PDB file of C-alpha atoms in Angstrom:
ATOM      1  CA  UNK A  19       0.000   0.000   0.000  1.00  0.00           C
ATOM      2  CA  UNK A  20       1.308   3.413  -0.846  1.00  0.00           C
ATOM      3  CA  UNK A  21       0.657   6.443   1.286  1.00  0.00           C
ATOM      4  CA  UNK A  22      -0.114   9.723  -0.308  1.00  0.00           C
ATOM      5  CA  UNK A  23       2.037  12.418   1.211  1.00  0.00           C
ATOM      6  CA  UNK A  24       0.249  15.737   1.428  1.00  0.00           C
ATOM      7  CA  UNK A  25       2.811  18.506   1.556  1.00  0.00           C
ATOM      8  CA  UNK A  26       1.751  21.603   3.356  1.00  0.00           C
ATOM      9  CA  UNK A  27       2.994  24.864   1.873  1.00  0.00           C
ATOM     10  CA  UNK A  28       6.058  26.130   3.713  1.00  0.00           C
ATOM     11  CA  UNK A  29       5.864  29.361   5.654  1.00  0.00           C
ATOM     12  CA  UNK A  30       8.713  31.524   6.790  1.00  0.00           C
ATOM     13  CA  UNK A  31       8.652  33.929   9.708  1.00  0.00           C
ATOM     14  CA  UNK A  32       9.848  37.426   8.836  1.00  0.00           C
ATOM     15  CA  UNK A  33      11.163  39.286  11.854  1.00  0.00           C
ATOM     16  CA  UNK A  34      11.542  43.040  11.336  1.00  0.00           C
ATOM     17  CA  UNK A  35      15.091  44.358  11.773  1.00  0.00           C
ATOM     18  CA  UNK A  36      13.969  47.975  12.014  1.00  0.00           C
ATOM     19  CA  UNK A  37      11.244  50.531  11.414  1.00  0.00           C
ATOM     20  CA  UNK A  38      10.701  53.674   9.330  1.00  0.00           C
ATOM     21  CA  UNK A  39      10.219  56.959  11.199  1.00  0.00           C
ATOM     22  CA  UNK A  40       8.704  59.405   8.722  1.00  0.00           C
ATOM     23  CA  UNK A  41       6.661  62.571   8.508  1.00  0.00           C
ATOM     24  CA  UNK A  42       4.355  60.619   6.162  1.00  0.00           C
ATOM     25  CA  UNK A  43       1.626  59.357   8.461  1.00  0.00           C
ATOM     26  CA  UNK A  44      -0.927  57.770   6.153  1.00  0.00           C
ATOM     27  CA  UNK A  45      -0.886  55.698   3.018  1.00  0.00           C
ATOM     28  CA  UNK A  46      -3.443  57.981   1.400  1.00  0.00           C
ATOM     29  CA  UNK A  47      -1.083  60.945   1.371  1.00  0.00           C
ATOM     30  CA  UNK A  48       2.076  59.028   0.515  1.00  0.00           C
ATOM     31  CA  UNK A  49       3.671  59.344  -2.936  1.00  0.00           C
ATOM     32  CA  UNK A  50       3.611  56.100  -4.910  1.00  0.00           C
ATOM     33  CA  UNK A  51       7.348  56.032  -5.479  1.00  0.00           C
ATOM     34  CA  UNK A  52      10.281  57.634  -3.691  1.00  0.00           C
ATOM     35  CA  UNK A  53      11.080  59.617  -6.826  1.00  0.00           C
ATOM     36  CA  UNK A  54       7.654  61.286  -6.761  1.00  0.00           C
ATOM     37  CA  UNK A  55       8.372  63.890  -4.119  1.00  0.00           C
ATOM     38  CA  UNK A  56       8.848  61.621  -1.116  1.00  0.00           C
ATOM     39  CA  UNK A  57      10.679  62.968   1.937  1.00  0.00           C
ATOM     40  CA  UNK A  58      13.769  61.676   3.672  1.00  0.00           C
ATOM     41  CA  UNK A  59      13.120  59.585   6.770  1.00  0.00           C
ATOM     42  CA  UNK A  60      14.894  57.726   9.554  1.00  0.00           C
ATOM     43  CA  UNK A  61      15.415  53.991   9.552  1.00  0.00           C
ATOM     44  CA  UNK A  62      15.807  52.822  13.145  1.00  0.00           C
ATOM     45  CA  UNK A  63      17.549  49.476  13.251  1.00  0.00           C
ATOM     46  CA  UNK A  64      16.877  47.232  16.240  1.00  0.00           C
ATOM     47  CA  UNK A  65      19.815  47.011  18.612  1.00  0.00           C
ATOM     48  CA  UNK A  66      19.840  43.225  18.105  1.00  0.00           C
ATOM     49  CA  UNK A  67      20.531  43.737  14.368  1.00  0.00           C
ATOM     50  CA  UNK A  68      22.700  46.860  14.432  1.00  0.00           C
ATOM     51  CA  UNK A  69      25.964  44.893  14.028  1.00  0.00           C
ATOM     52  CA  UNK A  70      24.720  44.264  10.497  1.00  0.00           C
ATOM     53  CA  UNK A  71      25.271  47.961   9.677  1.00  0.00           C
ATOM     54  CA  UNK A  72      29.061  47.748  10.077  1.00  0.00           C
ATOM     55  CA  UNK A  73      30.871  49.517   7.216  1.00  0.00           C
ATOM     56  CA  UNK A  74      27.753  51.159   5.766  1.00  0.00           C
ATOM     57  CA  UNK A  75      28.617  54.790   5.059  1.00  0.00           C
ATOM     58  CA  UNK A  76      26.894  58.065   4.242  1.00  0.00           C
ATOM     59  CA  UNK A  77      26.529  58.336   0.476  1.00  0.00           C
ATOM     60  CA  UNK A  78      25.965  54.605   0.007  1.00  0.00           C
ATOM     61  CA  UNK A  79      23.087  53.575  -2.231  1.00  0.00           C
ATOM     62  CA  UNK A  80      21.033  50.855  -0.592  1.00  0.00           C
ATOM     63  CA  UNK A  81      17.790  48.993  -1.146  1.00  0.00           C
ATOM     64  CA  UNK A  82      15.535  49.008   1.895  1.00  0.00           C
ATOM     65  CA  UNK A  83      13.051  46.129   1.939  1.00  0.00           C
ATOM     66  CA  UNK A  84       9.893  46.873   3.889  1.00  0.00           C
ATOM     67  CA  UNK A  85       6.743  44.999   4.814  1.00  0.00           C
ATOM     68  CA  UNK A  86       3.629  46.978   3.851  1.00  0.00           C
ATOM     69  CA  UNK A  87       1.773  46.163   7.036  1.00  0.00           C
ATOM     70  CA  UNK A  88      -1.449  47.851   5.869  1.00  0.00           C
ATOM     71  CA  UNK A  89      -1.591  46.036   2.531  1.00  0.00           C
ATOM     72  CA  UNK A  90      -4.189  43.505   1.455  1.00  0.00           C
ATOM     73  CA  UNK A  91      -2.703  40.071   0.906  1.00  0.00           C
ATOM     74  CA  UNK A  92      -5.723  38.589  -0.868  1.00  0.00           C
ATOM     75  CA  UNK A  93      -5.473  40.853  -3.936  1.00  0.00           C
ATOM     76  CA  UNK A  94      -4.022  39.357  -7.148  1.00  0.00           C
ATOM     77  CA  UNK A  95      -5.166  41.922  -9.728  1.00  0.00           C
ATOM     78  CA  UNK A  96      -5.443  45.706  -9.628  1.00  0.00           C
ATOM     79  CA  UNK A  97      -5.746  48.739 -11.830  1.00  0.00           C
ATOM     80  CA  UNK A  98      -2.244  50.269 -11.651  1.00  0.00           C
ATOM     81  CA  UNK A  99      -2.044  53.432  -9.559  1.00  0.00           C
ATOM     82  CA  UNK A 100      -5.751  52.920  -8.714  1.00  0.00           C
ATOM     83  CA  UNK A 101      -6.516  54.713 -11.995  1.00  0.00           C
ATOM     84  CA  UNK A 102      -9.770  53.418 -13.549  1.00  0.00           C
ATOM     85  CA  UNK A 103      -8.348  54.188 -17.008  1.00  0.00           C
ATOM     86  CA  UNK A 104      -5.635  51.582 -16.488  1.00  0.00           C
ATOM     87  CA  UNK A 105      -6.431  47.970 -17.429  1.00  0.00           C
ATOM     88  CA  UNK A 106      -6.777  45.204 -14.851  1.00  0.00           C
ATOM     89  CA  UNK A 107      -3.245  43.915 -14.268  1.00  0.00           C
ATOM     90  CA  UNK A 108      -1.741  41.104 -12.209  1.00  0.00           C
ATOM     91  CA  UNK A 109      -0.040  42.426  -9.087  1.00  0.00           C
ATOM     92  CA  UNK A 110       3.251  40.794 -10.164  1.00  0.00           C
ATOM     93  CA  UNK A 111       3.278  43.171 -13.153  1.00  0.00           C
ATOM     94  CA  UNK A 112       2.717  46.204 -10.870  1.00  0.00           C
ATOM     95  CA  UNK A 113       4.261  47.839  -7.831  1.00  0.00           C
ATOM     96  CA  UNK A 114       0.972  47.792  -5.910  1.00  0.00           C
ATOM     97  CA  UNK A 115       1.517  47.305  -2.169  1.00  0.00           C
ATOM     98  CA  UNK A 116      -1.433  44.907  -2.237  1.00  0.00           C
ATOM     99  CA  UNK A 117      -0.020  41.442  -3.075  1.00  0.00           C
ATOM    100  CA  UNK A 118       0.361  38.005  -1.432  1.00  0.00           C
ATOM    101  CA  UNK A 119       3.611  38.962   0.333  1.00  0.00           C
ATOM    102  CA  UNK A 120       3.511  42.775   0.610  1.00  0.00           C
ATOM    103  CA  UNK A 121       7.251  43.455   0.384  1.00  0.00           C
ATOM    104  CA  UNK A 122       8.368  46.937  -0.656  1.00  0.00           C
ATOM    105  CA  UNK A 123      11.648  47.741  -2.438  1.00  0.00           C
ATOM    106  CA  UNK A 124      12.999  51.232  -1.817  1.00  0.00           C
ATOM    107  CA  UNK A 125      16.240  52.358  -3.456  1.00  0.00           C
ATOM    108  CA  UNK A 126      17.545  55.203  -1.289  1.00  0.00           C
ATOM    109  CA  UNK A 127      20.714  57.073  -0.443  1.00  0.00           C
ATOM    110  CA  UNK A 128      22.177  56.972   3.067  1.00  0.00           C
ATOM    111  CA  UNK A 129      22.334  60.647   4.067  1.00  0.00           C
ATOM    112  CA  UNK A 130      23.780  60.161   7.547  1.00  0.00           C
ATOM    113  CA  UNK A 131      24.333  57.496  10.189  1.00  0.00           C
ATOM    114  CA  UNK A 132      23.792  58.055  13.917  1.00  0.00           C
ATOM    115  CA  UNK A 133      24.477  54.841  15.824  1.00  0.00           C
ATOM    116  CA  UNK A 134      21.750  52.389  14.831  1.00  0.00           C
ATOM    117  CA  UNK A 135      19.747  55.070  12.969  1.00  0.00           C
ATOM    118  CA  UNK A 136      20.131  55.715   9.261  1.00  0.00           C
ATOM    119  CA  UNK A 137      18.891  58.921   7.677  1.00  0.00           C
ATOM    120  CA  UNK A 138      17.749  57.823   4.213  1.00  0.00           C
ATOM    121  CA  UNK A 139      15.739  59.037   1.286  1.00  0.00           C
ATOM    122  CA  UNK A 140      13.775  59.801  -0.615  1.00  0.00           C
ATOM    123  CA  UNK A 141      11.329  57.148   0.584  1.00  0.00           C
ATOM    124  CA  UNK A 142       7.554  56.881   0.267  1.00  0.00           C
ATOM    125  CA  UNK A 143       7.073  54.364   3.104  1.00  0.00           C
ATOM    126  CA  UNK A 144       4.864  55.695   5.890  1.00  0.00           C
ATOM    127  CA  UNK A 145       5.745  56.117   9.544  1.00  0.00           C
ATOM    128  CA  UNK A 146       5.844  52.812  11.372  1.00  0.00           C
ATOM    129  CA  UNK A 147       6.521  50.646   8.321  1.00  0.00           C
ATOM    130  CA  UNK A 148       8.564  47.584   9.355  1.00  0.00           C
ATOM    131  CA  UNK A 149      11.939  47.089   7.651  1.00  0.00           C
ATOM    132  CA  UNK A 150      12.924  43.487   7.003  1.00  0.00           C
ATOM    133  CA  UNK A 151      16.224  43.791   5.091  1.00  0.00           C
ATOM    134  CA  UNK A 152      18.822  46.246   3.804  1.00  0.00           C
ATOM    135  CA  UNK A 153      21.102  45.560   0.839  1.00  0.00           C
ATOM    136  CA  UNK A 154      23.711  47.556  -1.037  1.00  0.00           C
ATOM    137  CA  UNK A 155      22.969  48.464  -4.648  1.00  0.00           C
ATOM    138  CA  UNK A 156      25.310  46.505  -6.895  1.00  0.00           C
ATOM    139  CA  UNK A 157      27.004  48.304  -9.771  1.00  0.00           C
TER     140      UNK A 157
ATOM    141  CA  UNK B  24       0.194  52.522  39.504  1.00  0.00           C
ATOM    142  CA  UNK B  25       1.438  52.285  35.955  1.00  0.00           C
ATOM    143  CA  UNK B  26       1.773  49.068  34.050  1.00  0.00           C
ATOM    144  CA  UNK B  27       4.754  48.483  31.884  1.00  0.00           C
ATOM    145  CA  UNK B  28       3.681  47.239  28.490  1.00  0.00           C
ATOM    146  CA  UNK B  29       6.134  44.777  27.001  1.00  0.00           C
ATOM    147  CA  UNK B  30       5.720  44.774  23.240  1.00  0.00           C
ATOM    148  CA  UNK B  31       6.636  41.572  21.530  1.00  0.00           C
ATOM    149  CA  UNK B  32       8.328  41.954  18.175  1.00  0.00           C
ATOM    150  CA  UNK B  33       5.896  41.479  15.322  1.00  0.00           C
ATOM    151  CA  UNK B  34       6.325  38.581  12.958  1.00  0.00           C
ATOM    152  CA  UNK B  35       4.919  38.177   9.519  1.00  0.00           C
ATOM    153  CA  UNK B  36       4.271  34.903   7.746  1.00  0.00           C
ATOM    154  CA  UNK B  37       5.765  34.720   4.270  1.00  0.00           C
ATOM    155  CA  UNK B  38       3.961  32.276   2.038  1.00  0.00           C
ATOM    156  CA  UNK B  39       5.850  31.298  -1.125  1.00  0.00           C
ATOM    157  CA  UNK B  40       4.054  32.123  -4.379  1.00  0.00           C
ATOM    158  CA  UNK B  41       6.320  29.926  -6.469  1.00  0.00           C
ATOM    159  CA  UNK B  42       9.577  28.017  -6.741  1.00  0.00           C
ATOM    160  CA  UNK B  43      12.731  28.098  -8.884  1.00  0.00           C
ATOM    161  CA  UNK B  44      13.424  25.077 -11.071  1.00  0.00           C
ATOM    162  CA  UNK B  45      17.084  25.271 -12.066  1.00  0.00           C
ATOM    163  CA  UNK B  46      19.985  23.174 -13.261  1.00  0.00           C
ATOM    164  CA  UNK B  47      21.943  24.662 -10.323  1.00  0.00           C
ATOM    165  CA  UNK B  48      21.558  22.096  -7.584  1.00  0.00           C
ATOM    166  CA  UNK B  49      23.815  23.307  -4.783  1.00  0.00           C
ATOM    167  CA  UNK B  50      24.768  26.616  -3.253  1.00  0.00           C
ATOM    168  CA  UNK B  51      28.448  25.720  -3.462  1.00  0.00           C
ATOM    169  CA  UNK B  52      28.449  25.658  -7.244  1.00  0.00           C
ATOM    170  CA  UNK B  53      26.137  28.614  -7.763  1.00  0.00           C
ATOM    171  CA  UNK B  54      27.477  31.938  -9.088  1.00  0.00           C
ATOM    172  CA  UNK B  55      27.234  34.768  -6.555  1.00  0.00           C
ATOM    173  CA  UNK B  56      25.262  37.013  -8.884  1.00  0.00           C
ATOM    174  CA  UNK B  57      23.110  36.384 -11.927  1.00  0.00           C
ATOM    175  CA  UNK B  58      25.556  38.387 -14.025  1.00  0.00           C
ATOM    176  CA  UNK B  59      28.394  36.013 -13.155  1.00  0.00           C
ATOM    177  CA  UNK B  60      27.536  33.246 -15.584  1.00  0.00           C
ATOM    178  CA  UNK B  61      24.265  32.073 -14.062  1.00  0.00           C
ATOM    179  CA  UNK B  62      21.872  30.038 -16.199  1.00  0.00           C
ATOM    180  CA  UNK B  63      18.272  30.693 -17.114  1.00  0.00           C
ATOM    181  CA  UNK B  64      15.710  28.854 -15.017  1.00  0.00           C
ATOM    182  CA  UNK B  65      11.992  28.283 -14.647  1.00  0.00           C
ATOM    183  CA  UNK B  66       9.867  30.048 -12.087  1.00  0.00           C
ATOM    184  CA  UNK B  67       6.805  27.934 -11.366  1.00  0.00           C
ATOM    185  CA  UNK B  68       4.058  30.065  -9.859  1.00  0.00           C
ATOM    186  CA  UNK B  69       1.520  28.347  -7.649  1.00  0.00           C
ATOM    187  CA  UNK B  70      -1.882  27.996  -9.283  1.00  0.00           C
ATOM    188  CA  UNK B  71      -3.377  29.956  -6.369  1.00  0.00           C
ATOM    189  CA  UNK B  72      -1.200  32.979  -7.275  1.00  0.00           C
ATOM    190  CA  UNK B  73      -1.084  32.697 -11.053  1.00  0.00           C
ATOM    191  CA  UNK B  74      -3.751  35.387 -11.596  1.00  0.00           C
ATOM    192  CA  UNK B  75      -1.051  37.792 -10.395  1.00  0.00           C
ATOM    193  CA  UNK B  76       0.891  37.176 -13.625  1.00  0.00           C
ATOM    194  CA  UNK B  77      -1.770  38.764 -15.837  1.00  0.00           C
ATOM    195  CA  UNK B  78      -0.225  41.140 -18.411  1.00  0.00           C
ATOM    196  CA  UNK B  79       3.372  40.091 -17.742  1.00  0.00           C
ATOM    197  CA  UNK B  80       5.043  39.565 -21.115  1.00  0.00           C
ATOM    198  CA  UNK B  81       8.183  38.027 -22.589  1.00  0.00           C
ATOM    199  CA  UNK B  82      10.906  40.667 -22.644  1.00  0.00           C
ATOM    200  CA  UNK B  83       9.755  42.291 -19.390  1.00  0.00           C
ATOM    201  CA  UNK B  84      12.427  43.053 -16.839  1.00  0.00           C
ATOM    202  CA  UNK B  85      11.349  41.906 -13.396  1.00  0.00           C
ATOM    203  CA  UNK B  86      12.785  41.537  -9.922  1.00  0.00           C
ATOM    204  CA  UNK B  87      12.231  38.101  -8.448  1.00  0.00           C
ATOM    205  CA  UNK B  88      12.340  38.051  -4.651  1.00  0.00           C
ATOM    206  CA  UNK B  89      13.385  34.706  -3.203  1.00  0.00           C
ATOM    207  CA  UNK B  90      13.839  33.265   0.257  1.00  0.00           C
ATOM    208  CA  UNK B  91      17.297  31.692   0.669  1.00  0.00           C
ATOM    209  CA  UNK B  92      16.026  28.663   2.537  1.00  0.00           C
ATOM    210  CA  UNK B  93      19.546  27.329   3.209  1.00  0.00           C
ATOM    211  CA  UNK B  94      20.864  30.603   4.669  1.00  0.00           C
ATOM    212  CA  UNK B  95      21.923  31.222   8.255  1.00  0.00           C
ATOM    213  CA  UNK B  96      19.704  33.769   9.960  1.00  0.00           C
ATOM    214  CA  UNK B  97      21.962  34.304  12.991  1.00  0.00           C
ATOM    215  CA  UNK B  98      24.828  35.876  11.011  1.00  0.00           C
ATOM    216  CA  UNK B  99      25.238  39.676  11.185  1.00  0.00           C
ATOM    217  CA  UNK B 100      28.793  40.093   9.876  1.00  0.00           C
ATOM    218  CA  UNK B 101      30.711  38.316   7.117  1.00  0.00           C
ATOM    219  CA  UNK B 102      33.767  38.639   4.911  1.00  0.00           C
ATOM    220  CA  UNK B 103      32.236  39.559   1.514  1.00  0.00           C
ATOM    221  CA  UNK B 104      32.324  36.743  -1.004  1.00  0.00           C
ATOM    222  CA  UNK B 105      33.794  34.515   1.767  1.00  0.00           C
ATOM    223  CA  UNK B 106      37.201  35.944   0.790  1.00  0.00           C
ATOM    224  CA  UNK B 107      39.546  36.123   3.807  1.00  0.00           C
ATOM    225  CA  UNK B 108      41.228  39.186   2.262  1.00  0.00           C
ATOM    226  CA  UNK B 109      37.979  41.156   2.576  1.00  0.00           C
ATOM    227  CA  UNK B 110      37.314  42.978   5.850  1.00  0.00           C
ATOM    228  CA  UNK B 111      34.587  41.943   8.266  1.00  0.00           C
ATOM    229  CA  UNK B 112      31.442  43.711   7.053  1.00  0.00           C
ATOM    230  CA  UNK B 113      27.872  43.995   8.307  1.00  0.00           C
ATOM    231  CA  UNK B 114      25.505  41.850   6.265  1.00  0.00           C
ATOM    232  CA  UNK B 115      23.392  44.918   5.422  1.00  0.00           C
ATOM    233  CA  UNK B 116      26.403  46.278   3.518  1.00  0.00           C
ATOM    234  CA  UNK B 117      26.764  43.000   1.560  1.00  0.00           C
ATOM    235  CA  UNK B 118      24.696  40.699  -0.627  1.00  0.00           C
ATOM    236  CA  UNK B 119      25.472  37.660   1.529  1.00  0.00           C
ATOM    237  CA  UNK B 120      22.536  35.213   1.630  1.00  0.00           C
ATOM    238  CA  UNK B 121      23.236  34.841   5.366  1.00  0.00           C
ATOM    239  CA  UNK B 122      21.233  37.583   7.141  1.00  0.00           C
ATOM    240  CA  UNK B 123      18.306  37.887   9.585  1.00  0.00           C
ATOM    241  CA  UNK B 124      15.674  37.689   6.824  1.00  0.00           C
ATOM    242  CA  UNK B 125      17.379  35.885   3.943  1.00  0.00           C
ATOM    243  CA  UNK B 126      15.586  37.553   1.055  1.00  0.00           C
ATOM    244  CA  UNK B 127      17.224  37.494  -2.367  1.00  0.00           C
ATOM    245  CA  UNK B 128      16.730  40.102  -5.100  1.00  0.00           C
ATOM    246  CA  UNK B 129      17.190  38.854  -8.636  1.00  0.00           C
ATOM    247  CA  UNK B 130      16.780  41.223 -11.585  1.00  0.00           C
ATOM    248  CA  UNK B 131      15.991  39.005 -14.576  1.00  0.00           C
ATOM    249  CA  UNK B 132      14.415  39.091 -18.011  1.00  0.00           C
ATOM    250  CA  UNK B 133      11.261  37.122 -18.791  1.00  0.00           C
ATOM    251  CA  UNK B 134      12.315  34.916 -21.714  1.00  0.00           C
ATOM    252  CA  UNK B 135       8.998  33.103 -22.178  1.00  0.00           C
ATOM    253  CA  UNK B 136       5.714  32.408 -20.424  1.00  0.00           C
ATOM    254  CA  UNK B 137       3.961  29.037 -20.447  1.00  0.00           C
ATOM    255  CA  UNK B 138       0.798  29.201 -18.358  1.00  0.00           C
ATOM    256  CA  UNK B 139       1.906  29.659 -14.756  1.00  0.00           C
ATOM    257  CA  UNK B 140       5.587  29.037 -15.596  1.00  0.00           C
ATOM    258  CA  UNK B 141       8.006  31.848 -16.415  1.00  0.00           C
ATOM    259  CA  UNK B 142      11.299  31.176 -18.144  1.00  0.00           C
ATOM    260  CA  UNK B 143      13.644  33.754 -16.638  1.00  0.00           C
ATOM    261  CA  UNK B 144      17.304  34.573 -16.381  1.00  0.00           C
ATOM    262  CA  UNK B 145      20.072  34.791 -15.760  1.00  0.00           C
ATOM    263  CA  UNK B 146      19.529  33.763 -12.130  1.00  0.00           C
ATOM    264  CA  UNK B 147      21.906  32.299  -9.554  1.00  0.00           C
ATOM    265  CA  UNK B 148      19.186  30.912  -7.238  1.00  0.00           C
ATOM    266  CA  UNK B 149      19.435  27.140  -6.831  1.00  0.00           C
ATOM    267  CA  UNK B 150      16.804  24.561  -7.634  1.00  0.00           C
ATOM    268  CA  UNK B 151      13.987  24.535  -5.100  1.00  0.00           C
ATOM    269  CA  UNK B 152      14.465  28.115  -3.903  1.00  0.00           C
ATOM    270  CA  UNK B 153      11.097  29.546  -2.810  1.00  0.00           C
ATOM    271  CA  UNK B 154       9.865  32.683  -4.591  1.00  0.00           C
ATOM    272  CA  UNK B 155       7.937  35.142  -2.425  1.00  0.00           C
ATOM    273  CA  UNK B 156       7.299  38.080  -4.775  1.00  0.00           C
ATOM    274  CA  UNK B 157       7.706  39.321  -8.344  1.00  0.00           C
ATOM    275  CA  UNK B 158       7.862  43.005  -9.298  1.00  0.00           C
ATOM    276  CA  UNK B 159       8.421  44.900 -12.538  1.00  0.00           C
ATOM    277  CA  UNK B 160      11.590  46.973 -12.844  1.00  0.00           C
ATOM    278  CA  UNK B 161      10.638  50.640 -12.830  1.00  0.00           C
ATOM    279  CA  UNK B 162      12.300  52.941 -15.350  1.00  0.00           C
TER     280      UNK B 162
END
């Protein structure tokens, strides 16, 4: 007799390594991309992860990966930029924050570093947005 | 009397939306970046997420976000490229797969689309690597 093995989908636990402190307080007022007039903001890295910042320097270009904690995870298709003139499009062909795993990619410049706090920008993420990773831009 | 509120760190559950099917079978033999001689591969999107592919087309440049399931999450500093001549560096200043949330960013071109399977490349992710998000490259 053979047994059918039912494999459950894997899940991985993301643990934020920091948080965005911004003057942008609500998603409604936030620009859609950093290049669209977004402000600079602070990225506060948790003390438990701050050793990971070693050798980052002002002027570095980095990619901040956030978790859009207000996003809808059950959305697979949208009209880009919420514009009714745009055709229905799969979320993987858009930058909509609504998507199964609402990760945000934010290319920014490091303006200054103060201990475990990075001054970065421009960035459209709102105040309180969890940060899950930081990577250098490769050239 | 005041009560001290202890806030537990939030966690978020990442649920893979697909998987990489590649001829690269082990991390040891994989190039460090897609541009370093990596092959093309297939990205198989789960049927439950495939509606998110609508309007993606061959020739599109996308960023595939993976979860490096073999990475070490307790590493905060490394010698880049595992080269002993490189100085100890915080993981947030490197592209090391070892990091608190081992997310990988892979800019690739969509070569072809076959239902819920994307032929993409070049990509250094090994066979079986979970895919957690797909985004278009913004220009």
